[in-house]
Coordinates of C-alpha atoms and ligand atoms in Angstrom, one line a residue:
M1 CA 66.2 69.0 55.9
H2 CA 64.0 70.2 58.9
R3 CA 64.8 68.9 62.0
P4 CA 62.7 69.2 64.8
A5 CA 64.3 71.4 67.5
P6 CA 65.6 69.7 70.7
C7 CA 63.1 69.8 73.5
M8 CA 62.2 68.0 77.1
R9 CA 59.3 67.1 79.0
L10 CA 59.6 68.4 82.8
S11 CA 58.1 64.0 83.4
H12 CA 61.3 62.4 82.1
Y13 CA 63.6 64.7 83.4
P14 CA 64.7 64.5 87.4
I15 CA 64.6 68.3 88.2
N16 CA 65.3 69.0 91.2
T17 CA 64.8 72.9 92.0
V18 CA 64.8 74.3 95.4
K19 CA 63.5 77.3 97.1
E20 CA 65.7 77.4 100.2
I21 CA 69.1 79.8 99.5
P22 CA 71.6 77.3 99.6
S23 CA 74.0 78.4 102.9
E24 CA 77.3 77.8 100.8
A25 CA 76.6 80.8 98.1
E26 CA 77.1 83.9 98.2
L27 CA 76.7 85.6 94.7
V28 CA 73.3 85.2 93.2
S29 CA 74.2 83.4 90.2
H30 CA 75.8 80.8 92.4
Q31 CA 72.8 80.2 94.7
L32 CA 70.7 80.6 91.3
M33 CA 72.3 77.7 89.7
L34 CA 72.2 75.5 92.6
R35 CA 68.5 76.4 93.2
A36 CA 67.7 75.5 89.7
G37 CA 69.9 72.6 89.2
L38 CA 72.2 73.8 86.5
V39 CA 75.4 72.6 88.1
R40 CA 76.3 70.6 91.0
R41 CA 79.4 70.7 93.0
T42 CA 81.7 67.4 93.0
A43 CA 84.4 68.8 95.4
A44 CA 85.8 72.6 95.6
G45 CA 86.0 74.2 92.7
I46 CA 84.7 71.3 90.6
Y47 CA 81.4 71.3 89.1
S48 CA 79.3 69.3 87.1
W49 CA 77.2 70.4 84.4
L50 CA 73.3 69.1 84.7
P51 CA 71.3 68.6 81.6
L52 CA 69.9 72.0 81.5
G53 CA 72.9 73.9 82.7
L54 CA 74.7 72.0 80.3
R55 CA 72.2 73.4 77.2
T56 CA 72.7 77.2 78.1
L57 CA 77.0 76.1 78.4
R58 CA 76.5 74.6 74.8
K59 CA 74.7 77.6 73.2
V60 CA 77.7 80.1 74.8
E61 CA 80.2 77.7 73.4
A62 CA 77.8 77.7 69.9
I63 CA 78.3 81.9 69.5
V64 CA 81.9 82.0 70.5
R65 CA 83.0 79.4 67.7
E66 CA 80.6 80.8 65.1
E67 CA 82.4 84.1 66.0
M68 CA 86.1 82.6 66.2
D69 CA 85.2 80.4 62.6
R70 CA 83.9 84.0 61.2
A71 CA 87.4 86.0 62.4
G72 CA 89.1 83.1 60.5
A73 CA 90.6 81.4 63.5
L74 CA 90.8 77.6 63.1
E75 CA 89.6 75.0 65.5
L76 CA 91.7 72.4 67.4
L77 CA 91.8 70.2 70.4
M78 CA 95.1 69.8 72.5
P79 CA 95.1 67.7 75.5
A80 CA 94.8 68.8 79.1
I81 CA 97.6 66.5 80.2
Q82 CA 101.1 68.3 79.1
P83 CA 104.5 67.4 79.4
A84 CA 106.6 69.1 82.3
E85 CA 109.7 69.4 79.0
L86 CA 107.1 72.1 77.4
W87 CA 106.6 73.8 80.7
Q88 CA 110.4 73.7 81.6
E89 CA 111.5 74.9 78.5
S90 CA 109.1 78.0 78.9
G91 CA 110.9 78.5 82.0
R92 CA 107.0 79.0 83.1
W93 CA 107.8 75.0 85.4
S94 CA 109.0 77.3 87.9
E95 CA 107.7 80.3 87.3
Y96 CA 104.0 79.5 87.9
G97 CA 102.7 78.9 91.1
P98 CA 100.8 76.6 93.1
E99 CA 98.2 77.3 90.2
L100 CA 99.6 74.5 88.2
L101 CA 98.5 71.1 89.1
R102 CA 101.6 69.2 88.4
I103 CA 101.0 65.4 88.3
K104 CA 103.4 62.4 87.7
D105 CA 102.9 58.9 85.8
R106 CA 103.4 55.6 86.1
H107 CA 107.1 55.9 84.8
Q108 CA 107.6 59.1 87.9
R109 CA 107.4 61.4 84.5
D110 CA 106.5 64.8 85.3
F111 CA 102.5 66.5 83.7
V112 CA 101.1 69.0 84.5
V113 CA 97.1 69.3 83.9
G114 CA 96.8 72.6 82.1
P115 CA 95.7 76.0 82.9
T116 CA 96.7 77.6 79.8
H117 CA 98.3 76.5 76.3
E118 CA 101.0 78.8 75.0
E119 CA 103.4 75.7 75.7
V120 CA 101.8 73.3 73.4
I121 CA 100.5 75.4 70.9
T122 CA 103.9 76.4 70.6
D123 CA 105.3 73.6 70.0
I124 CA 101.9 72.7 67.5
A125 CA 103.4 75.8 65.8
R126 CA 107.3 75.6 65.9
R127 CA 107.0 71.8 63.7
E128 CA 103.9 73.2 61.7
I129 CA 105.0 76.3 60.5
K130 CA 108.2 76.9 58.8
S131 CA 107.4 80.0 56.5
Y132 CA 105.9 83.5 56.8
R133 CA 104.2 83.0 53.9
Q134 CA 101.9 80.4 56.2
L135 CA 101.6 83.3 58.2
P136 CA 99.7 84.6 59.6
V137 CA 97.8 81.7 61.4
N138 CA 95.1 81.7 64.3
F139 CA 94.1 78.3 66.5
Y140 CA 91.6 78.2 68.9
Q141 CA 90.2 75.3 71.7
I142 CA 87.4 75.2 73.3
Q143 CA 88.6 72.9 76.9
T144 CA 88.6 72.5 80.0
K145 CA 91.5 73.9 82.1
F146 CA 92.9 72.7 85.8
R147 CA 93.9 75.6 88.2
D148 CA 94.5 75.3 91.8
E149 CA 93.0 78.3 92.3
I150 CA 93.9 79.5 96.4
R151 CA 90.3 80.5 96.8
P152 CA 87.7 79.2 94.6
R153 CA 84.9 80.3 95.1
F154 CA 81.1 81.5 93.4
G155 CA 81.2 78.3 91.9
V156 CA 81.6 78.1 88.5
M157 CA 82.7 81.8 88.8
R158 CA 86.3 80.8 90.4
A159 CA 86.3 77.3 89.7
R160 CA 89.9 75.7 89.8
E161 CA 88.3 73.1 86.6
F162 CA 86.7 74.8 83.9
V163 CA 86.0 75.5 80.5
M164 CA 88.2 78.4 78.3
K165 CA 88.1 79.3 74.7
D166 CA 91.7 79.7 74.2
A167 CA 93.1 81.3 70.7
Y168 CA 96.9 81.7 69.7
S169 CA 97.9 83.9 67.3
F170 CA 101.1 83.6 65.1
H171 CA 102.3 86.2 63.1
A172 CA 105.6 87.3 61.1
D173 CA 105.9 91.4 61.5
E174 CA 104.0 93.8 64.1
R175 CA 101.6 94.8 61.9
S176 CA 100.2 91.5 61.0
L177 CA 99.8 90.9 65.0
A178 CA 98.3 94.4 65.4
E179 CA 95.4 93.0 62.8
G180 CA 94.9 89.8 64.2
Y181 CA 94.0 91.7 67.6
A182 CA 91.8 93.9 66.4
L183 CA 90.3 91.0 64.7
M184 CA 89.8 89.0 67.8
R185 CA 88.9 92.4 69.8
L186 CA 85.7 92.3 67.3
A187 CA 84.8 88.8 67.3
Y188 CA 84.5 89.4 71.2
T189 CA 82.5 92.3 71.2
R190 CA 80.0 90.5 68.8
M191 CA 79.8 87.6 70.7
F192 CA 79.3 89.3 74.3
Q193 CA 76.5 91.8 72.1
R194 CA 74.9 88.5 71.0
M195 CA 75.0 87.1 74.1
G196 CA 73.2 90.2 75.8
L197 CA 75.8 91.0 77.9
N198 CA 76.2 94.3 79.2
F199 CA 80.3 94.7 78.9
R200 CA 83.3 97.0 78.7
A201 CA 86.9 96.3 77.0
V202 CA 89.3 97.6 79.4
Q203 CA 92.6 98.5 79.7
A204 CA 94.8 96.0 81.8
D205 CA 98.0 95.3 82.9
T206 CA 100.3 93.6 80.5
G207 CA 102.2 92.1 83.4
A208 CA 105.3 90.2 84.2
I209 CA 105.2 89.1 79.9
G210 CA 105.4 92.6 79.0
G211 CA 104.0 92.5 75.4
N212 CA 102.2 96.0 73.6
A213 CA 98.6 95.6 74.3
S214 CA 96.0 94.0 76.8
E215 CA 92.4 94.9 77.0
E216 CA 90.2 92.7 79.0
F217 CA 86.5 92.4 78.4
Q218 CA 84.4 93.2 82.0
V219 CA 81.0 92.4 82.5
L220 CA 79.3 95.0 84.4
A221 CA 77.8 93.5 88.2
A222 CA 78.0 95.2 91.2
S223 CA 79.5 91.4 92.6
G224 CA 82.6 91.5 90.2
E225 CA 85.6 91.2 91.4
D226 CA 87.8 94.4 89.2
A227 CA 86.8 97.8 90.0
I228 CA 87.3 99.5 86.8
A229 CA 87.9 103.3 86.3
V230 CA 85.3 104.4 83.3
S231 CA 85.0 107.9 82.1
D232 CA 81.9 109.6 82.0
A233 CA 82.0 111.4 78.9
D234 CA 83.7 109.1 76.5
D235 CA 84.7 105.3 76.3
F236 CA 87.9 105.5 77.6
A237 CA 87.9 101.9 80.7
A238 CA 90.7 100.9 82.4
N239 CA 91.6 98.5 85.5
V240 CA 92.0 100.3 88.3
E241 CA 95.1 98.4 88.3
L242 CA 96.4 100.4 85.4
A243 CA 94.2 103.8 85.8
A244 CA 96.7 106.7 85.3
A245 CA 96.0 109.3 88.4
L246 CA 96.8 112.5 86.8
P247 CA 98.8 115.1 88.9
P248 CA 96.5 118.1 90.2
A249 CA 95.8 120.8 88.4
G250 CA 97.0 124.2 89.9
A251 CA 99.9 125.3 91.9
R252 CA 100.4 124.1 95.9
P253 CA 99.2 126.6 97.7
P254 CA 101.6 128.3 99.7
P255 CA 102.5 127.3 103.6
G256 CA 100.1 129.1 105.9
A257 CA 101.7 127.4 109.2
S258 CA 104.6 127.2 111.2
L259 CA 105.9 123.2 111.4
Q260 CA 104.9 122.0 115.2
R261 CA 105.9 118.7 116.7
V262 CA 102.5 117.3 118.4
S263 CA 102.1 114.4 120.7
T264 CA 99.4 112.3 119.7
P265 CA 99.9 109.1 122.0
G266 CA 98.5 105.8 120.5
A267 CA 97.5 107.1 117.1
R268 CA 98.6 104.7 114.7
S269 CA 96.5 105.0 111.9
I270 CA 95.1 107.7 109.7
E271 CA 91.6 107.3 111.4
Q272 CA 93.0 108.2 114.8
L273 CA 95.4 110.7 114.2
G274 CA 92.7 112.5 112.5
S275 CA 90.4 112.2 115.3
T276 CA 92.8 113.0 117.5
L277 CA 94.3 116.6 115.9
G278 CA 90.5 117.0 114.3
V279 CA 92.3 116.5 110.5
P280 CA 90.7 115.4 107.8
P281 CA 92.7 112.0 106.6
A282 CA 93.4 114.2 103.3
R283 CA 95.3 116.2 105.1
C284 CA 97.5 114.0 106.3
L285 CA 100.6 111.7 104.7
K286 CA 100.6 107.8 104.5
T287 CA 104.7 106.7 105.1
L288 CA 104.6 103.6 103.3
I289 CA 108.0 101.4 104.0
V290 CA 108.4 99.0 101.5
A291 CA 111.2 96.5 100.8
G292 CA 113.8 98.0 97.9
S293 CA 115.1 96.5 94.6
E294 CA 118.4 96.5 96.1
G295 CA 119.3 96.4 99.8
A296 CA 118.0 99.5 101.7
P297 CA 114.0 100.0 102.1
V298 CA 112.2 102.6 100.1
A299 CA 109.3 105.4 101.3
L300 CA 106.3 105.9 99.5
L301 CA 104.1 108.9 100.5
L302 CA 100.4 108.9 99.8
R303 CA 97.8 110.9 101.1
G304 CA 95.8 109.7 103.8
D305 CA 92.7 108.9 102.3
H306 CA 94.4 107.5 98.8
E307 CA 95.1 103.9 98.7
L308 CA 98.9 102.5 97.2
N309 CA 98.3 101.1 94.2
A310 CA 100.9 98.3 94.0
L311 CA 101.2 98.0 90.2
K312 CA 102.3 101.3 90.0
A313 CA 104.9 101.1 92.9
Q314 CA 106.6 98.1 92.0
K315 CA 107.4 99.4 88.5
L316 CA 109.2 102.3 90.2
P317 CA 113.3 102.1 90.2
G318 CA 114.7 100.7 93.1
V319 CA 111.2 99.4 94.4
A320 CA 111.0 95.7 94.8
S321 CA 108.5 93.8 92.3
P322 CA 106.6 92.0 93.5
L323 CA 105.6 94.7 96.0
R324 CA 106.3 93.7 99.6
M325 CA 105.4 96.0 102.7
A326 CA 108.7 96.3 105.0
S327 CA 108.1 94.2 108.3
A328 CA 108.1 96.2 111.7
A329 CA 111.5 95.5 112.2
E330 CA 112.9 96.6 108.7
V331 CA 110.8 99.3 109.1
Q332 CA 112.7 100.1 112.5
A333 CA 115.8 99.4 111.3
A334 CA 115.3 102.4 108.2
T335 CA 113.6 104.8 110.6
G336 CA 115.0 104.3 114.1
C337 CA 111.1 104.4 114.9
E338 CA 108.3 101.9 115.0
P339 CA 105.3 101.7 112.4
G340 CA 102.7 104.5 112.6
Y341 CA 104.7 107.4 113.6
I342 CA 107.0 107.3 110.4
G343 CA 107.2 110.6 108.0
P344 CA 109.6 112.3 105.7
V345 CA 110.4 115.2 107.6
G346 CA 114.0 114.4 108.4
L347 CA 114.2 111.2 106.9
T348 CA 117.4 110.1 105.6
G349 CA 119.8 107.0 103.9
L350 CA 116.5 105.7 102.3
G351 CA 114.5 106.8 98.7
I352 CA 111.3 108.6 98.9
Y353 CA 108.8 108.5 96.5
A354 CA 105.5 111.1 96.9
D355 CA 101.9 110.6 95.2
H356 CA 101.5 113.8 92.9
A357 CA 98.0 114.5 94.8
A358 CA 100.6 114.1 98.0
L359 CA 102.8 116.6 97.1
A360 CA 99.4 119.3 96.3
L361 CA 99.3 119.3 99.6
A362 CA 100.4 122.5 102.4
D363 CA 100.1 122.5 105.8
L364 CA 100.0 118.8 105.9
V365 CA 100.5 116.5 108.9
C366 CA 103.0 113.5 109.2
G367 CA 105.0 111.1 111.4
A368 CA 107.6 112.6 113.1
N369 CA 109.8 109.7 113.7
E370 CA 109.1 109.4 117.0
K371 CA 106.9 107.1 119.0
D372 CA 103.5 108.8 120.0
A373 CA 104.7 112.2 118.4
H374 CA 103.7 114.0 114.4
F375 CA 104.6 116.8 113.0
T376 CA 101.6 119.4 111.6
G377 CA 102.3 122.4 109.6
V378 CA 104.9 120.3 107.0
N379 CA 105.1 122.4 103.8
W380 CA 107.3 120.7 101.1
G381 CA 110.6 122.7 100.1
R382 CA 110.5 124.2 103.2
D383 CA 110.9 121.9 106.2
L384 CA 112.4 119.2 103.8
P385 CA 113.3 118.7 100.3
E386 CA 111.2 117.7 97.3
P387 CA 111.2 114.4 96.9
A388 CA 110.6 112.6 93.5
A389 CA 107.0 112.9 92.2
A390 CA 105.5 109.5 91.2
D391 CA 101.6 108.4 90.2
L392 CA 101.5 106.2 93.6
R393 CA 97.6 106.0 93.7
N394 CA 94.5 104.1 92.7
V395 CA 92.3 106.5 91.3
V396 CA 89.1 107.3 93.3
E397 CA 85.8 108.3 91.9
G398 CA 85.5 112.2 90.8
D399 CA 89.5 111.9 89.2
P400 CA 89.7 113.4 85.8
S401 CA 89.6 111.1 83.0
P402 CA 93.3 109.9 81.8
S403 CA 91.4 110.6 78.3
G404 CA 91.0 113.8 79.1
H405 CA 87.4 114.0 79.2
G406 CA 84.7 113.6 82.0
R407 CA 85.0 112.0 85.2
L408 CA 86.0 108.4 86.2
R409 CA 83.2 106.3 88.0
I410 CA 84.5 103.2 89.4
V411 CA 82.5 100.2 88.4
R412 CA 82.9 96.9 89.0
G413 CA 83.0 94.3 86.2
I414 CA 83.6 89.8 85.9
E415 CA 86.6 89.3 83.3
V416 CA 85.1 86.8 80.8
G417 CA 87.6 87.5 78.1
H418 CA 91.1 89.0 78.1
I419 CA 93.1 89.6 74.5
F420 CA 96.6 89.8 74.9
Q421 CA 99.8 90.4 72.1
L422 CA 102.6 88.5 73.8
G423 CA 104.9 89.3 71.2
R424 CA 108.0 87.0 71.2
R425 CA 107.9 85.7 75.2
Y426 CA 107.2 81.9 74.1
S427 CA 108.3 81.7 70.8
A428 CA 111.7 82.9 71.7
A429 CA 111.9 81.0 74.3
M430 CA 110.6 77.4 72.4
Q431 CA 112.8 78.3 69.2
A432 CA 109.8 78.7 67.1
M433 CA 111.3 80.1 64.2
V434 CA 110.1 81.0 60.5
L435 CA 111.5 82.0 57.6
D436 CA 111.4 85.6 56.6
E437 CA 111.5 87.2 53.1
A438 CA 115.5 87.7 53.1
G439 CA 116.1 83.8 54.2
G440 CA 116.4 84.7 58.1
L441 CA 115.1 82.6 60.6
Q442 CA 113.0 85.1 63.0
P443 CA 111.0 84.4 66.2
M444 CA 106.9 84.4 65.8
L445 CA 105.5 87.0 67.0
M446 CA 102.3 85.3 69.1
G447 CA 99.1 86.7 70.7
C448 CA 96.7 85.1 73.5
Y449 CA 93.0 85.6 73.6
G450 CA 91.2 83.9 75.9
I451 CA 87.7 83.5 77.6
G452 CA 85.6 81.9 80.2
V453 CA 83.0 79.9 78.8
T454 CA 81.6 78.8 82.2
R455 CA 82.3 81.8 83.9
I456 CA 80.3 83.2 80.9
V457 CA 77.0 81.4 82.4
A458 CA 77.6 82.9 85.9
A459 CA 78.3 86.1 85.1
S460 CA 74.9 86.2 82.4
I461 CA 73.0 85.3 85.4
E462 CA 74.1 88.0 87.4
Q463 CA 72.5 90.8 84.8
N464 CA 69.8 89.0 84.5
H465 CA 67.4 87.7 87.6
D466 CA 64.9 89.0 90.2
E467 CA 63.9 87.8 93.1
R468 CA 61.7 84.7 91.4
G469 CA 64.7 83.7 89.4
I470 CA 67.1 83.6 86.3
I471 CA 66.4 85.5 83.3
W472 CA 67.6 84.2 80.3
P473 CA 68.5 86.4 77.3
E474 CA 66.9 84.3 74.0
P475 CA 70.1 83.3 72.7
I476 CA 71.4 81.2 75.5
A477 CA 68.7 80.4 77.1
P478 CA 68.5 76.5 77.6
F479 CA 64.7 76.4 76.0
H480 CA 62.9 79.3 74.1
V481 CA 59.7 78.4 75.1
V482 CA 57.7 76.8 78.3
L483 CA 54.8 74.9 78.1
V484 CA 52.9 74.9 81.4
P485 CA 49.7 72.9 81.1
L486 CA 47.5 73.2 84.4
N487 CA 45.6 70.2 85.7
L488 CA 46.7 67.9 82.7
Q489 CA 46.3 65.1 84.3
K490 CA 42.5 65.4 85.5
S491 CA 41.8 67.1 82.1
P492 CA 42.0 65.3 78.9
V493 CA 41.1 68.1 76.8
V494 CA 44.2 69.9 78.2
R495 CA 46.7 67.4 77.4
A496 CA 45.9 66.7 74.1
A497 CA 46.1 70.5 73.2
A498 CA 49.4 70.8 75.1
D499 CA 50.7 67.4 73.3
A500 CA 50.2 69.1 69.8
L501 CA 51.5 72.4 70.5
Y502 CA 54.5 71.0 72.0
A503 CA 54.6 68.3 68.9
Q504 CA 54.0 71.9 66.6
L505 CA 56.4 74.0 67.9
A506 CA 59.1 71.2 68.2
L507 CA 58.4 70.7 64.2
A508 CA 58.9 74.6 63.5
G509 CA 62.6 74.1 65.2
I510 CA 61.6 75.9 68.6
E511 CA 62.9 74.8 72.1
V512 CA 60.7 73.9 74.3
L513 CA 60.8 72.8 77.8
Y514 CA 57.2 71.0 78.0
D515 CA 56.1 71.0 82.3
D516 CA 54.0 67.6 81.7
R517 CA 54.7 66.9 85.3
D518 CA 52.0 66.0 87.9
A519 CA 52.4 69.1 89.8
R520 CA 50.6 72.0 91.1
P521 CA 50.6 75.1 88.9
G522 CA 52.0 77.0 91.7
V523 CA 54.8 74.5 91.6
K524 CA 54.9 74.5 87.7
F525 CA 54.7 78.6 87.8
A526 CA 57.6 78.8 90.4
D527 CA 59.9 76.6 89.0
A528 CA 59.3 78.3 85.2
E529 CA 60.5 81.7 86.7
L530 CA 63.3 80.0 88.3
L531 CA 64.4 78.4 85.2
G532 CA 64.2 81.8 83.7
I533 CA 62.7 80.5 80.3
P534 CA 61.9 84.1 78.0
H535 CA 58.5 82.7 76.9
R536 CA 55.7 81.0 78.9
I537 CA 52.5 79.5 77.7
V538 CA 50.1 78.6 80.1
I539 CA 46.9 76.4 78.8
G540 CA 44.1 75.7 80.8
E541 CA 40.9 74.4 80.5
R542 CA 38.8 77.5 81.1
G543 CA 41.2 79.4 78.4
L544 CA 41.0 76.7 76.1
A545 CA 37.0 77.2 75.7
A546 CA 37.3 80.4 75.0
G547 CA 39.9 79.1 72.2
T548 CA 42.9 80.8 73.9
L549 CA 46.1 80.3 75.4
E550 CA 48.1 82.8 78.0
Y551 CA 51.4 84.0 77.2
R552 CA 54.0 85.8 79.3
H553 CA 57.6 87.1 78.6
R554 CA 59.6 86.2 81.5
R555 CA 60.3 90.0 82.0
A556 CA 56.3 91.4 81.9
T557 CA 54.5 91.4 84.6
D558 CA 51.0 90.9 82.8
S559 CA 49.9 88.3 80.3
E560 CA 47.9 88.3 77.7
D561 CA 45.7 85.7 75.8
F562 CA 45.8 84.8 72.1
A563 CA 44.4 82.6 69.6
Q564 CA 45.0 78.5 70.1
H565 CA 44.3 78.4 66.3
A566 CA 46.9 81.0 65.5
A567 CA 49.5 79.7 68.2
L568 CA 52.6 79.3 66.2
D569 CA 52.7 82.3 64.4
F570 CA 52.2 84.1 67.7
I571 CA 54.9 82.2 69.6
R572 CA 56.9 83.3 66.2
G573 CA 56.2 86.8 66.3
R574 CA 57.8 87.1 70.0
L575 CA 60.7 85.4 69.4
Q576 CA 63.9 87.2 68.9
R577 CA 65.3 85.0 66.7
Ligands
ATP1 P1 91.2 86.0 86.7 O1 92.0 87.7 86.6 O2 89.8 86.2 87.2 O3 91.9 84.8 87.5 P2 92.9 85.4 84.5 O4 93.7 86.9 84.5 O5 93.7 84.7 85.5 O6 91.4 85.6 85.3 P3 93.5 84.7 82.1 O7 94.4 83.5 82.2 O8 93.1 85.8 81.3 O9 92.5 84.5 83.1 O10 92.1 83.1 81.5 C1 91.4 83.8 80.3 C2 89.8 84.0 80.9 O11 89.6 82.4 81.5 C3 89.8 84.9 82.1 O12 89.3 85.9 81.3 C4 88.5 84.4 82.7 O13 86.7 84.5 82.2 C5 88.4 82.8 82.4 N1 88.9 82.4 84.0 C6 90.7 82.8 84.5 N2 90.2 81.7 85.7 C7 89.0 80.8 85.9 C8 88.4 80.3 86.7 N3 89.2 80.0 87.8 N4 87.0 79.9 87.1 C9 86.3 80.5 85.4 N5 86.8 80.9 85.1 C10 88.1 81.6 84.7
MG2 MG1 93.6 84.3 87.6

């Protein structure tokens, strides 16, 4: 049966748009979501979705749901409140930091407000699935999560309470896990394409959990919190945390200068040192002392213009993980000198790693392990033993791509999704076993796949807006068409034409926002643009007299007239659907 589309009369909606930029909002998406009245802050990092915002959120959810279903995943719904026992079983009761909100019920029993659902789904799987014959299976839900983020900010982008789509797949062997992962990768690609997002699948760190493969889906936006390295010649993309910095090609130049001790009073930083000696940071050595994994600290050597990559460093043997910089007292104890003048010449009793790019230098400048003094003309091998070489730094713009093709560009992204081969981390800890073909018991292999559903709404606005407001891609716009009648309070002709068109479009399944408020045209136009409805139709007395209405796409700069009698066909022709 044909049902009229959901439509809305603005005269029945307590819309409360604002012209001014809200002072608490830094990001454009946050500003526009508040100005357009899509969300309201209820508490720090906790938001209410008002009807217009909820319409877009539901469309995002619907696309996610359709593609998950198409990929064969099964929807379920797990509780937001989870018993502590499950988290104790997995070990995360003690491992998870203060982002985990722990609560007690009236009987003093411990619970958590779920930040994610690996424990609950593993508990379900171990009770429901007995044999490899029942595998593979993928369960998903669209559900509210709570993470007590240390810095909730940017509105729904980094909230404490947010909606996530989380999916968990279970497999009998690695091959099946890889296939399930590939299916999810495809489903994600399809859904983000359908939402009109400009995104990249980016290699990501598998973190403490380990696991084989992990990719983040990053929406490209200058405001993004993540730095991503992308090749300019192929589709290589990796989180900067992870992207390998290749050793420089070619041999190190031979020594040209002799070792000299120079006085550098007060030159503690690379910048100060550079200006004192007139040497570019790229020829200076940065010596960082970090905590060791057992006992003695470790020295990490980098080119002065390069940045330490903590994730890479903490994976090195002997380096404490997570990485921790040594305190001034620890530096003093290990080197006999205060921080700011440390260098590898004559440095003994602690492990030393040098970044490949630092090892490629000749005649470099470094600290002399003495206050207010540095060495110049330092050369590896001649003035100090060659230290162990390692990749210690963040890649920078122009570095060769680890894919072997092209050079790296650094772009910024907003993580909207994350897919991950988990392996047996949870199934082994929680004894989620199945019978294998030989009749033995095996822990199941798992994959997990998250999407920040509420974050997507903000990310989309980051990519689709102008100085006048939001520009929704049609598939997630709260309404397809906004009807703007001019002076309908005074003009019965305009009212009659607008009412008729509203009814006609609704019946045709087109979602219409009808601005039938008693408001000035300027107010209606400004709101229509702020709200970002893709197609706008203006109904005015003068046009009606000539038998025309006026159309403009939200992205267009000019309007066009079209025949009133053929309105439905005209509008259908403009819709993407
Ligand atoms: P982030 O690095 O942004 O904190 P995460 O690695 O903690 O993300 P996951 O645990 O992989 O995120 O969660 C799956 C998805 O949930 C993320 O890809 C992201 O889109 C979304 N998400 C995570 N934290 C938040 C938050 N605080 N507010 C809104 N969405 C979030
Ligand atoms: Mg997080």
